[in-house]
Amino acid sequence: MRSISRFTLPLVAALSLTCPATAQEDNSVPWAGLKDIHLNVIPRTGAERDRIAKVTAPPTDFSAPWTFEENSGGAQTVRARQTADAFSQPAANLSFEQELDFKVGNGMFKRLWVSPPASTIASDGLGPLYNARSCQRCHLKDGRGHPPEGSEDSAVSMFLRVSIPASDSAEIETYIAGTHPTAPDPTYGTQIQDFSLPGHAPEARMQITYDEFEVPLSGGEHATLRQPTYKATDLGYGPLHPGAMLSPRVAPQMIGMGLLESIPAQDILAWADPQDTDGDGISGSPQIVLSDVYDRPMLGRFGHKAGNPTILEQTASAFAGDIGISNPIHTAGAGECTDAQTDCTAALHGGNPKQDGLEIDQTGLDLVTFYSRTLGVPARRNVDDPQVLHGREVFFETGCVACHRANYVTHRLEQGNPASFQLIWPYTDLLLHDMGPGLADNRPEGRASGREWRTAPLWGIGLTETVSGHSYFLHDGRARSLLEAILWHGGEAQTARDTVVNMPPDDRTALIRYLESL
């Protein structure tokens, strides 16, 4: 448990404690002291910044595709396959040696872990409590997860986060100013594991019930939404804390993560407007988290509430929390078991002396991280289709782009880094936004309130059904179509959502067609 006493400074002051800059900074934006993970950034010249501003400027002409728009991931873009492997291709610009690392990382991503002791040391260490036996089991084909369908369907690609309000500063997990004071449930930790090894009870079973209601749309059309209610039932280790807050999460898609990691932090922070000073109703805020690797505050980018700053830390957290695998960042052999779960903490684990007593060592963790970092982004489809072009215009005019920022240019990085200096089109600002009471999980995480979520990237969203075999969206998969996902938007997105409800049906159809082309 981290001590609250290390930083009690205001946010801006805390961020000033980070490493000296290696690149020219624009100190005109808030949080200018916040640094990226990339230490070998080549500074942008004034002429280069002008070029970038020009190429990423909002469009004025919607009559034809924009230059390079079809290459969503820049040079990492891959051909859009119409198969379930569309999200599983290596980035197009990997070297031969990098592609070999990608394939080894892919093998480890798919590896089925087994319970200790096992003769297969490389796969030894599952559990004792877990949500899945491999990364691939949650991120099937590197796509998004889904809620269980019917009593026989497993919730393997979905789980419940849990935390409690922290009443004592010593309980607070992080010390970044502005962080909501929360702590793990004393018995169940930070997430509910619904599988276990023999001899151990699963922590709980996730139960979902839905209430459906209709939403009238213009032109006499209507849509049906389903409001979920979540419960943790069949609790294996006693009651939850009376103040326990549960939040459902489906596994997100994996593509383009290395590119998102390579967007300059200040390009993201430049869009932050927590006080809505421009009066447009959009007040995106950055998630700031303590990096376990760099031991300093960093911009959160990954996870539904941007709770992790780097892919490495996101990967290490998933190994420990989802599979129960100890690693160089989370070293406990029992994974996420708590002190209250004595049989779990005392169980035999698969730590190998040749791997520093861990179940996956730094080399293995780095390979899975590299794989996650270098999955290619499928190319856009039908970019010159008249209906798609019209839908793009509707997307911009409706205000969707206020949060789903269209494009960026990544850092110019060291030679050989495949994410270096790419014009990309992820359609996200990576900031936190109040999405209203309908989508609220009422569970704060870091600096995100119980109503705030990170803007989800939209690239590849039109291939969801091709890859994952379903069309479920949002953090908990409640939306069964892109239209339903839009209709759940509230809070800062309420005006845009209402515009979609009231626009001519042809415009609404074109908007969905555009999203399907991403």
PDB file of C-alpha atoms in Angstrom, residues 226-515:
ATOM      1  CA  ARG A 226     -31.818  -2.029 -22.011  1.00  0.00           C
ATOM      2  CA  GLN A 227     -30.927  -0.762 -18.543  1.00  0.00           C
ATOM      3  CA  PRO A 228     -28.710  -3.270 -16.712  1.00  0.00           C
ATOM      4  CA  THR A 229     -28.554  -3.974 -12.997  1.00  0.00           C
ATOM      5  CA  TYR A 230     -25.530  -5.815 -11.606  1.00  0.00           C
ATOM      6  CA  LYS A 231     -25.116  -7.934  -8.510  1.00  0.00           C
ATOM      7  CA  ALA A 232     -22.338 -10.093  -7.115  1.00  0.00           C
ATOM      8  CA  THR A 233     -24.028 -13.292  -5.972  1.00  0.00           C
ATOM      9  CA  ASP A 234     -22.834 -16.586  -4.437  1.00  0.00           C
ATOM     10  CA  LEU A 235     -20.160 -14.718  -2.509  1.00  0.00           C
ATOM     11  CA  GLY A 236     -17.409 -17.169  -1.591  1.00  0.00           C
ATOM     12  CA  TYR A 237     -15.700 -15.268   1.216  1.00  0.00           C
ATOM     13  CA  GLY A 238     -18.435 -13.533   3.141  1.00  0.00           C
ATOM     14  CA  PRO A 239     -20.245 -10.275   2.533  1.00  0.00           C
ATOM     15  CA  LEU A 240     -18.881  -7.354   0.610  1.00  0.00           C
ATOM     16  CA  HIS A 241     -18.077  -4.215   2.574  1.00  0.00           C
ATOM     17  CA  PRO A 242     -21.293  -2.196   3.192  1.00  0.00           C
ATOM     18  CA  GLY A 243     -19.874   0.623   1.076  1.00  0.00           C
ATOM     19  CA  ALA A 244     -18.709  -1.582  -1.804  1.00  0.00           C
ATOM     20  CA  MET A 245     -19.077   0.013  -5.234  1.00  0.00           C
ATOM     21  CA  LEU A 246     -19.283  -2.349  -8.226  1.00  0.00           C
ATOM     22  CA  SER A 247     -18.500  -1.444 -11.821  1.00  0.00           C
ATOM     23  CA  PRO A 248     -18.885  -3.822 -14.781  1.00  0.00           C
ATOM     24  CA  ARG A 249     -16.171  -3.852 -17.455  1.00  0.00           C
ATOM     25  CA  VAL A 250     -15.959  -5.661 -20.775  1.00  0.00           C
ATOM     26  CA  ALA A 251     -12.552  -6.230 -22.328  1.00  0.00           C
ATOM     27  CA  PRO A 252     -11.754  -3.491 -24.883  1.00  0.00           C
ATOM     28  CA  GLN A 253     -10.345  -4.071 -28.358  1.00  0.00           C
ATOM     29  CA  MET A 254      -6.546  -4.116 -28.636  1.00  0.00           C
ATOM     30  CA  ILE A 255      -5.657  -2.370 -31.907  1.00  0.00           C
ATOM     31  CA  GLY A 256      -3.527   0.767 -32.112  1.00  0.00           C
ATOM     32  CA  MET A 257      -2.488   0.880 -28.468  1.00  0.00           C
ATOM     33  CA  GLY A 258       1.133   1.716 -29.225  1.00  0.00           C
ATOM     34  CA  LEU A 259       0.029   4.655 -31.323  1.00  0.00           C
ATOM     35  CA  LEU A 260      -2.193   5.968 -28.527  1.00  0.00           C
ATOM     36  CA  GLU A 261       0.764   5.660 -26.168  1.00  0.00           C
ATOM     37  CA  SER A 262       2.885   7.729 -28.585  1.00  0.00           C
ATOM     38  CA  ILE A 263       0.576  10.745 -28.848  1.00  0.00           C
ATOM     39  CA  PRO A 264       2.335  13.670 -27.136  1.00  0.00           C
ATOM     40  CA  ALA A 265       0.777  14.243 -23.720  1.00  0.00           C
ATOM     41  CA  GLN A 266       0.550  17.952 -24.384  1.00  0.00           C
ATOM     42  CA  ASP A 267      -1.468  17.371 -27.570  1.00  0.00           C
ATOM     43  CA  ILE A 268      -4.029  15.600 -25.382  1.00  0.00           C
ATOM     44  CA  LEU A 269      -3.877  18.089 -22.519  1.00  0.00           C
ATOM     45  CA  ALA A 270      -4.364  20.983 -24.943  1.00  0.00           C
ATOM     46  CA  TRP A 271      -7.971  19.777 -25.382  1.00  0.00           C
ATOM     47  CA  ALA A 272      -8.672  19.549 -21.657  1.00  0.00           C
ATOM     48  CA  ASP A 273     -11.172  22.125 -20.412  1.00  0.00           C
ATOM     49  CA  PRO A 274     -12.296  21.011 -16.936  1.00  0.00           C
ATOM     50  CA  GLN A 275     -14.112  24.281 -16.216  1.00  0.00           C
ATOM     51  CA  ASP A 276     -15.644  24.527 -19.710  1.00  0.00           C
ATOM     52  CA  THR A 277     -14.099  27.942 -20.163  1.00  0.00           C
ATOM     53  CA  ASP A 278     -15.144  28.086 -23.829  1.00  0.00           C
ATOM     54  CA  GLY A 279     -18.788  27.420 -22.905  1.00  0.00           C
ATOM     55  CA  ASP A 280     -19.333  24.607 -25.408  1.00  0.00           C
ATOM     56  CA  GLY A 281     -20.651  22.200 -22.763  1.00  0.00           C
ATOM     57  CA  ILE A 282     -17.638  19.891 -23.126  1.00  0.00           C
ATOM     58  CA  SER A 283     -15.251  19.808 -20.170  1.00  0.00           C
ATOM     59  CA  GLY A 284     -12.804  16.978 -20.722  1.00  0.00           C
ATOM     60  CA  SER A 285     -10.375  16.332 -17.869  1.00  0.00           C
ATOM     61  CA  PRO A 286      -7.133  14.363 -17.832  1.00  0.00           C
ATOM     62  CA  GLN A 287      -6.778  11.268 -15.707  1.00  0.00           C
ATOM     63  CA  ILE A 288      -3.505  11.579 -13.774  1.00  0.00           C
ATOM     64  CA  VAL A 289      -2.144   8.425 -12.166  1.00  0.00           C
ATOM     65  CA  LEU A 290       1.040   7.377 -10.447  1.00  0.00           C
ATOM     66  CA  SER A 291       3.196   5.199 -12.674  1.00  0.00           C
ATOM     67  CA  ASP A 292       4.492   2.097 -10.901  1.00  0.00           C
ATOM     68  CA  VAL A 293       7.330   1.928 -13.426  1.00  0.00           C
ATOM     69  CA  TYR A 294       8.407   5.569 -13.619  1.00  0.00           C
ATOM     70  CA  ASP A 295       7.395   6.457 -10.027  1.00  0.00           C
ATOM     71  CA  ARG A 296       5.863   9.770 -11.008  1.00  0.00           C
ATOM     72  CA  PRO A 297       2.492  11.191 -12.018  1.00  0.00           C
ATOM     73  CA  MET A 298       1.591  10.500 -15.634  1.00  0.00           C
ATOM     74  CA  LEU A 299      -1.328  10.933 -17.975  1.00  0.00           C
ATOM     75  CA  GLY A 300      -3.688   7.943 -17.814  1.00  0.00           C
ATOM     76  CA  ARG A 301      -4.526   6.565 -21.265  1.00  0.00           C
ATOM     77  CA  PHE A 302      -5.626   2.918 -20.987  1.00  0.00           C
ATOM     78  CA  GLY A 303      -8.694   1.318 -19.464  1.00  0.00           C
ATOM     79  CA  HIS A 304     -12.307   2.488 -19.448  1.00  0.00           C
ATOM     80  CA  LYS A 305     -11.427   5.228 -16.966  1.00  0.00           C
ATOM     81  CA  ALA A 306      -7.832   5.671 -18.184  1.00  0.00           C
ATOM     82  CA  GLY A 307      -6.477   4.105 -15.007  1.00  0.00           C
ATOM     83  CA  ASN A 308      -3.112   3.071 -16.473  1.00  0.00           C
ATOM     84  CA  PRO A 309      -0.524   5.347 -18.089  1.00  0.00           C
ATOM     85  CA  THR A 310       1.363   2.763 -20.165  1.00  0.00           C
ATOM     86  CA  ILE A 311       0.726  -0.470 -22.025  1.00  0.00           C
ATOM     87  CA  LEU A 312       3.341  -2.197 -19.882  1.00  0.00           C
ATOM     88  CA  GLU A 313       1.463  -1.323 -16.705  1.00  0.00           C
ATOM     89  CA  GLN A 314      -1.897  -2.209 -18.242  1.00  0.00           C
ATOM     90  CA  THR A 315      -0.467  -5.600 -19.228  1.00  0.00           C
ATOM     91  CA  ALA A 316       1.079  -6.247 -15.816  1.00  0.00           C
ATOM     92  CA  SER A 317      -2.170  -5.307 -14.050  1.00  0.00           C
ATOM     93  CA  ALA A 318      -4.135  -7.705 -16.247  1.00  0.00           C
ATOM     94  CA  PHE A 319      -1.735 -10.573 -15.593  1.00  0.00           C
ATOM     95  CA  ALA A 320      -2.048 -10.079 -11.834  1.00  0.00           C
ATOM     96  CA  GLY A 321      -5.744  -9.243 -11.574  1.00  0.00           C
ATOM     97  CA  ASP A 322      -7.271 -11.296 -14.373  1.00  0.00           C
ATOM     98  CA  ILE A 323      -5.082 -14.421 -14.391  1.00  0.00           C
ATOM     99  CA  GLY A 324      -3.330 -14.367 -11.011  1.00  0.00           C
ATOM    100  CA  ILE A 325       0.155 -14.239 -12.536  1.00  0.00           C
ATOM    101  CA  SER A 326       2.947 -12.546 -10.602  1.00  0.00           C
ATOM    102  CA  ASN A 327       5.238 -10.286 -12.613  1.00  0.00           C
ATOM    103  CA  PRO A 328       7.954  -7.657 -12.056  1.00  0.00           C
ATOM    104  CA  ILE A 329       5.374  -4.930 -11.321  1.00  0.00           C
ATOM    105  CA  HIS A 330       2.873  -6.996  -9.303  1.00  0.00           C
ATOM    106  CA  THR A 331       4.984  -9.555  -7.488  1.00  0.00           C
ATOM    107  CA  ALA A 332       2.434 -11.358  -5.278  1.00  0.00           C
ATOM    108  CA  GLY A 333       2.328 -15.046  -6.195  1.00  0.00           C
ATOM    109  CA  ALA A 334      -1.343 -15.222  -5.194  1.00  0.00           C
ATOM    110  CA  GLY A 335      -2.325 -12.519  -7.657  1.00  0.00           C
ATOM    111  CA  GLU A 336      -5.036 -10.238  -6.299  1.00  0.00           C
ATOM    112  CA  CYS A 337      -5.932 -12.348  -3.270  1.00  0.00           C
ATOM    113  CA  THR A 338      -6.376 -10.297  -0.105  1.00  0.00           C
ATOM    114  CA  ASP A 339      -5.138 -10.928   3.433  1.00  0.00           C
ATOM    115  CA  ALA A 340      -8.674 -12.013   4.331  1.00  0.00           C
ATOM    116  CA  GLN A 341      -8.410 -14.902   1.837  1.00  0.00           C
ATOM    117  CA  THR A 342      -5.881 -16.915   3.841  1.00  0.00           C
ATOM    118  CA  ASP A 343      -6.128 -20.157   1.855  1.00  0.00           C
ATOM    119  CA  CYS A 344      -5.514 -18.230  -1.333  1.00  0.00           C
ATOM    120  CA  THR A 345      -2.470 -16.332  -0.064  1.00  0.00           C
ATOM    121  CA  ALA A 346      -1.018 -19.524   1.423  1.00  0.00           C
ATOM    122  CA  ALA A 347      -1.515 -21.597  -1.734  1.00  0.00           C
ATOM    123  CA  LEU A 348       1.382 -22.909  -3.771  1.00  0.00           C
ATOM    124  CA  HIS A 349       2.325 -20.541  -6.567  1.00  0.00           C
ATOM    125  CA  GLY A 350       4.324 -21.012  -9.742  1.00  0.00           C
ATOM    126  CA  GLY A 351       7.210 -18.659  -9.078  1.00  0.00           C
ATOM    127  CA  ASN A 352      10.394 -19.847 -10.755  1.00  0.00           C
ATOM    128  CA  PRO A 353      13.827 -19.044  -9.245  1.00  0.00           C
ATOM    129  CA  LYS A 354      15.142 -18.654 -12.804  1.00  0.00           C
ATOM    130  CA  GLN A 355      12.540 -15.912 -13.295  1.00  0.00           C
ATOM    131  CA  ASP A 356      13.354 -14.005 -10.096  1.00  0.00           C
ATOM    132  CA  GLY A 357      10.694 -16.008  -8.277  1.00  0.00           C
ATOM    133  CA  LEU A 358       7.974 -14.722 -10.607  1.00  0.00           C
ATOM    134  CA  GLU A 359       5.457 -16.510 -12.783  1.00  0.00           C
ATOM    135  CA  ILE A 360       6.229 -14.320 -15.792  1.00  0.00           C
ATOM    136  CA  ASP A 361       9.526 -12.475 -15.934  1.00  0.00           C
ATOM    137  CA  GLN A 362      10.436  -9.136 -17.482  1.00  0.00           C
ATOM    138  CA  THR A 363      11.244 -10.702 -20.845  1.00  0.00           C
ATOM    139  CA  GLY A 364       7.858 -12.375 -21.082  1.00  0.00           C
ATOM    140  CA  LEU A 365       6.046  -9.273 -19.893  1.00  0.00           C
ATOM    141  CA  ASP A 366       7.905  -7.159 -22.448  1.00  0.00           C
ATOM    142  CA  LEU A 367       7.005  -9.546 -25.285  1.00  0.00           C
ATOM    143  CA  VAL A 368       3.289  -9.450 -24.480  1.00  0.00           C
ATOM    144  CA  THR A 369       3.545  -5.672 -24.157  1.00  0.00           C
ATOM    145  CA  PHE A 370       5.266  -5.430 -27.553  1.00  0.00           C
ATOM    146  CA  TYR A 371       2.546  -7.564 -29.117  1.00  0.00           C
ATOM    147  CA  SER A 372      -0.146  -5.347 -27.597  1.00  0.00           C
ATOM    148  CA  ARG A 373       1.729  -2.241 -28.718  1.00  0.00           C
ATOM    149  CA  THR A 374       2.127  -3.277 -32.360  1.00  0.00           C
ATOM    150  CA  LEU A 375      -1.204  -4.743 -33.453  1.00  0.00           C
ATOM    151  CA  GLY A 376      -2.052  -3.138 -36.788  1.00  0.00           C
ATOM    152  CA  VAL A 377      -5.056  -0.877 -37.303  1.00  0.00           C
ATOM    153  CA  PRO A 378      -7.323  -1.946 -40.189  1.00  0.00           C
ATOM    154  CA  ALA A 379      -7.733   0.499 -43.048  1.00  0.00           C
ATOM    155  CA  ARG A 380     -10.952   2.442 -43.471  1.00  0.00           C
ATOM    156  CA  ARG A 381     -13.553   1.086 -45.874  1.00  0.00           C
ATOM    157  CA  ASN A 382     -15.813   2.929 -48.301  1.00  0.00           C
ATOM    158  CA  VAL A 383     -14.196   6.302 -47.633  1.00  0.00           C
ATOM    159  CA  ASP A 384     -15.517   7.741 -50.912  1.00  0.00           C
ATOM    160  CA  ASP A 385     -19.039   6.353 -50.611  1.00  0.00           C
ATOM    161  CA  PRO A 386     -21.500   9.315 -50.842  1.00  0.00           C
ATOM    162  CA  GLN A 387     -23.501   8.153 -47.828  1.00  0.00           C
ATOM    163  CA  VAL A 388     -20.301   7.720 -45.774  1.00  0.00           C
ATOM    164  CA  LEU A 389     -19.138  11.198 -46.775  1.00  0.00           C
ATOM    165  CA  HIS A 390     -22.492  12.633 -45.724  1.00  0.00           C
ATOM    166  CA  GLY A 391     -22.299  10.730 -42.446  1.00  0.00           C
ATOM    167  CA  ARG A 392     -18.858  12.198 -41.785  1.00  0.00           C
ATOM    168  CA  GLU A 393     -20.317  15.681 -42.193  1.00  0.00           C
ATOM    169  CA  VAL A 394     -23.137  14.802 -39.772  1.00  0.00           C
ATOM    170  CA  PHE A 395     -20.550  13.461 -37.299  1.00  0.00           C
ATOM    171  CA  PHE A 396     -18.679  16.769 -37.301  1.00  0.00           C
ATOM    172  CA  GLU A 397     -21.695  19.063 -37.378  1.00  0.00           C
ATOM    173  CA  THR A 398     -23.445  17.170 -34.571  1.00  0.00           C
ATOM    174  CA  GLY A 399     -20.467  17.756 -32.291  1.00  0.00           C
ATOM    175  CA  CYS A 400     -19.340  14.158 -31.859  1.00  0.00           C
ATOM    176  CA  VAL A 401     -15.800  15.227 -32.743  1.00  0.00           C
ATOM    177  CA  ALA A 402     -15.660  17.458 -29.643  1.00  0.00           C
ATOM    178  CA  CYS A 403     -14.756  14.312 -27.667  1.00  0.00           C
ATOM    179  CA  HIS A 404     -13.964  11.815 -30.423  1.00  0.00           C
ATOM    180  CA  ARG A 405     -11.064  13.898 -31.732  1.00  0.00           C
ATOM    181  CA  ALA A 406     -10.297  12.689 -35.229  1.00  0.00           C
ATOM    182  CA  ASN A 407      -6.541  12.752 -35.674  1.00  0.00           C
ATOM    183  CA  TYR A 408      -3.075  13.312 -34.245  1.00  0.00           C
ATOM    184  CA  VAL A 409       0.566  13.086 -35.234  1.00  0.00           C
ATOM    185  CA  THR A 410       2.592  10.902 -32.873  1.00  0.00           C
ATOM    186  CA  HIS A 411       5.954  11.805 -31.373  1.00  0.00           C
ATOM    187  CA  ARG A 412       9.040  11.621 -33.564  1.00  0.00           C
ATOM    188  CA  LEU A 413      10.782   8.786 -31.733  1.00  0.00           C
ATOM    189  CA  GLU A 414      14.053   6.891 -31.917  1.00  0.00           C
ATOM    190  CA  GLN A 415      14.976   5.144 -35.148  1.00  0.00           C
ATOM    191  CA  GLY A 416      13.153   1.860 -35.609  1.00  0.00           C
ATOM    192  CA  ASN A 417      10.183   2.683 -33.385  1.00  0.00           C
ATOM    193  CA  PRO A 418       7.162   1.784 -35.572  1.00  0.00           C
ATOM    194  CA  ALA A 419       4.928   4.362 -33.857  1.00  0.00           C
ATOM    195  CA  SER A 420       7.222   7.264 -34.721  1.00  0.00           C
ATOM    196  CA  PHE A 421       5.755  10.348 -36.432  1.00  0.00           C
ATOM    197  CA  GLN A 422       2.541   8.847 -37.768  1.00  0.00           C
ATOM    198  CA  LEU A 423      -0.624  10.681 -38.792  1.00  0.00           C
ATOM    199  CA  ILE A 424      -3.324   8.597 -37.107  1.00  0.00           C
ATOM    200  CA  TRP A 425      -7.121   8.726 -36.905  1.00  0.00           C
ATOM    201  CA  PRO A 426      -8.233   7.140 -33.582  1.00  0.00           C
ATOM    202  CA  TYR A 427     -11.282   9.365 -32.903  1.00  0.00           C
ATOM    203  CA  THR A 428     -10.660   9.939 -29.203  1.00  0.00           C
ATOM    204  CA  ASP A 429      -9.323  12.722 -27.001  1.00  0.00           C
ATOM    205  CA  LEU A 430      -8.292  10.201 -24.290  1.00  0.00           C
ATOM    206  CA  LEU A 431      -9.841  12.535 -21.703  1.00  0.00           C
ATOM    207  CA  LEU A 432     -12.481  11.899 -19.044  1.00  0.00           C
ATOM    208  CA  HIS A 433     -16.014  13.137 -19.687  1.00  0.00           C
ATOM    209  CA  ASP A 434     -19.202  13.201 -17.635  1.00  0.00           C
ATOM    210  CA  MET A 435     -21.524  10.889 -19.553  1.00  0.00           C
ATOM    211  CA  GLY A 436     -24.594  11.535 -17.438  1.00  0.00           C
ATOM    212  CA  PRO A 437     -26.594   9.420 -14.960  1.00  0.00           C
ATOM    213  CA  GLY A 438     -27.586   6.773 -17.493  1.00  0.00           C
ATOM    214  CA  LEU A 439     -24.035   5.509 -17.961  1.00  0.00           C
ATOM    215  CA  ALA A 440     -22.818   6.295 -14.439  1.00  0.00           C
ATOM    216  CA  ASP A 441     -21.356   3.380 -12.512  1.00  0.00           C
ATOM    217  CA  ASN A 442     -21.214   5.583  -9.380  1.00  0.00           C
ATOM    218  CA  ARG A 443     -17.735   4.240  -8.677  1.00  0.00           C
ATOM    219  CA  PRO A 444     -14.900   6.787  -8.858  1.00  0.00           C
ATOM    220  CA  GLU A 445     -11.494   5.688 -10.051  1.00  0.00           C
ATOM    221  CA  GLY A 446      -8.499   7.953  -9.609  1.00  0.00           C
ATOM    222  CA  ARG A 447      -9.543  11.425 -10.727  1.00  0.00           C
ATOM    223  CA  ALA A 448     -12.560  10.052 -12.633  1.00  0.00           C
ATOM    224  CA  SER A 449     -15.893  10.479 -10.893  1.00  0.00           C
ATOM    225  CA  GLY A 450     -18.658   7.893 -10.880  1.00  0.00           C
ATOM    226  CA  ARG A 451     -20.119   9.578 -13.988  1.00  0.00           C
ATOM    227  CA  GLU A 452     -16.909   9.996 -15.979  1.00  0.00           C
ATOM    228  CA  TRP A 453     -15.407   7.733 -18.639  1.00  0.00           C
ATOM    229  CA  ARG A 454     -12.472   7.985 -20.998  1.00  0.00           C
ATOM    230  CA  THR A 455     -13.514   8.689 -24.594  1.00  0.00           C
ATOM    231  CA  ALA A 456     -13.294   5.337 -26.353  1.00  0.00           C
ATOM    232  CA  PRO A 457     -11.323   5.232 -29.637  1.00  0.00           C
ATOM    233  CA  LEU A 458     -13.579   4.553 -32.617  1.00  0.00           C
ATOM    234  CA  TRP A 459     -11.061   3.154 -35.094  1.00  0.00           C
ATOM    235  CA  GLY A 460     -12.042  -0.368 -36.120  1.00  0.00           C
ATOM    236  CA  ILE A 461     -15.490  -0.076 -34.526  1.00  0.00           C
ATOM    237  CA  GLY A 462     -17.216  -1.045 -37.786  1.00  0.00           C
ATOM    238  CA  LEU A 463     -15.413  -4.414 -37.742  1.00  0.00           C
ATOM    239  CA  THR A 464     -16.611  -5.394 -34.270  1.00  0.00           C
ATOM    240  CA  GLU A 465     -19.156  -7.940 -35.472  1.00  0.00           C
ATOM    241  CA  THR A 466     -16.674  -9.367 -38.003  1.00  0.00           C
ATOM    242  CA  VAL A 467     -14.031  -9.899 -35.315  1.00  0.00           C
ATOM    243  CA  SER A 468     -16.058 -10.598 -32.189  1.00  0.00           C
ATOM    244  CA  GLY A 469     -19.312 -11.990 -33.557  1.00  0.00           C
ATOM    245  CA  HIS A 470     -21.437  -9.380 -31.784  1.00  0.00           C
ATOM    246  CA  SER A 471     -22.260  -5.692 -31.907  1.00  0.00           C
ATOM    247  CA  TYR A 472     -22.228  -4.857 -28.184  1.00  0.00           C
ATOM    248  CA  PHE A 473     -20.725  -1.510 -27.167  1.00  0.00           C
ATOM    249  CA  LEU A 474     -19.988   0.752 -24.197  1.00  0.00           C
ATOM    250  CA  HIS A 475     -18.096  -0.187 -21.045  1.00  0.00           C
ATOM    251  CA  ASP A 476     -20.517  -2.960 -20.121  1.00  0.00           C
ATOM    252  CA  GLY A 477     -21.827  -4.048 -23.525  1.00  0.00           C
ATOM    253  CA  ARG A 478     -25.376  -2.865 -22.805  1.00  0.00           C
ATOM    254  CA  ALA A 479     -25.695  -1.243 -26.249  1.00  0.00           C
ATOM    255  CA  ARG A 480     -26.522  -3.803 -28.940  1.00  0.00           C
ATOM    256  CA  SER A 481     -25.823  -1.464 -31.833  1.00  0.00           C
ATOM    257  CA  LEU A 482     -24.001   1.756 -32.615  1.00  0.00           C
ATOM    258  CA  LEU A 483     -27.301   3.654 -32.498  1.00  0.00           C
ATOM    259  CA  GLU A 484     -28.047   2.319 -29.008  1.00  0.00           C
ATOM    260  CA  ALA A 485     -24.544   3.374 -27.905  1.00  0.00           C
ATOM    261  CA  ILE A 486     -25.217   6.925 -29.110  1.00  0.00           C
ATOM    262  CA  LEU A 487     -28.604   7.037 -27.386  1.00  0.00           C
ATOM    263  CA  TRP A 488     -27.016   6.171 -24.035  1.00  0.00           C
ATOM    264  CA  HIS A 489     -24.830   9.291 -24.220  1.00  0.00           C
ATOM    265  CA  GLY A 490     -25.745  11.960 -21.682  1.00  0.00           C
ATOM    266  CA  GLY A 491     -24.027  14.598 -19.596  1.00  0.00           C
ATOM    267  CA  GLU A 492     -21.560  16.470 -21.775  1.00  0.00           C
ATOM    268  CA  ALA A 493     -22.822  14.512 -24.807  1.00  0.00           C
ATOM    269  CA  GLN A 494     -26.531  15.160 -24.169  1.00  0.00           C
ATOM    270  CA  THR A 495     -26.830  17.895 -26.811  1.00  0.00           C
ATOM    271  CA  ALA A 496     -25.170  15.765 -29.484  1.00  0.00           C
ATOM    272  CA  ARG A 497     -27.327  12.774 -28.510  1.00  0.00           C
ATOM    273  CA  ASP A 498     -30.524  14.828 -28.729  1.00  0.00           C
ATOM    274  CA  THR A 499     -29.458  16.128 -32.123  1.00  0.00           C
ATOM    275  CA  VAL A 500     -29.178  12.538 -33.360  1.00  0.00           C
ATOM    276  CA  VAL A 501     -32.632  11.741 -31.971  1.00  0.00           C
ATOM    277  CA  ASN A 502     -34.220  14.682 -33.753  1.00  0.00           C
ATOM    278  CA  MET A 503     -32.304  14.757 -37.054  1.00  0.00           C
ATOM    279  CA  PRO A 504     -33.861  13.533 -40.321  1.00  0.00           C
ATOM    280  CA  PRO A 505     -33.745   9.716 -40.480  1.00  0.00           C
ATOM    281  CA  ASP A 506     -31.538   9.804 -43.589  1.00  0.00           C
ATOM    282  CA  ASP A 507     -28.933  11.806 -41.675  1.00  0.00           C
ATOM    283  CA  ARG A 508     -29.054   9.316 -38.811  1.00  0.00           C
ATOM    284  CA  THR A 509     -28.610   6.415 -41.207  1.00  0.00           C
ATOM    285  CA  ALA A 510     -25.653   8.166 -42.852  1.00  0.00           C
ATOM    286  CA  LEU A 511     -24.052   8.784 -39.443  1.00  0.00           C
ATOM    287  CA  ILE A 512     -24.230   5.092 -38.570  1.00  0.00           C
ATOM    288  CA  ARG A 513     -22.894   4.193 -42.014  1.00  0.00           C
ATOM    289  CA  TYR A 514     -19.938   6.492 -41.402  1.00  0.00           C
ATOM    290  CA  LEU A 515     -19.184   4.909 -38.028  1.00  0.00           C
TER     291      LEU A 515
END
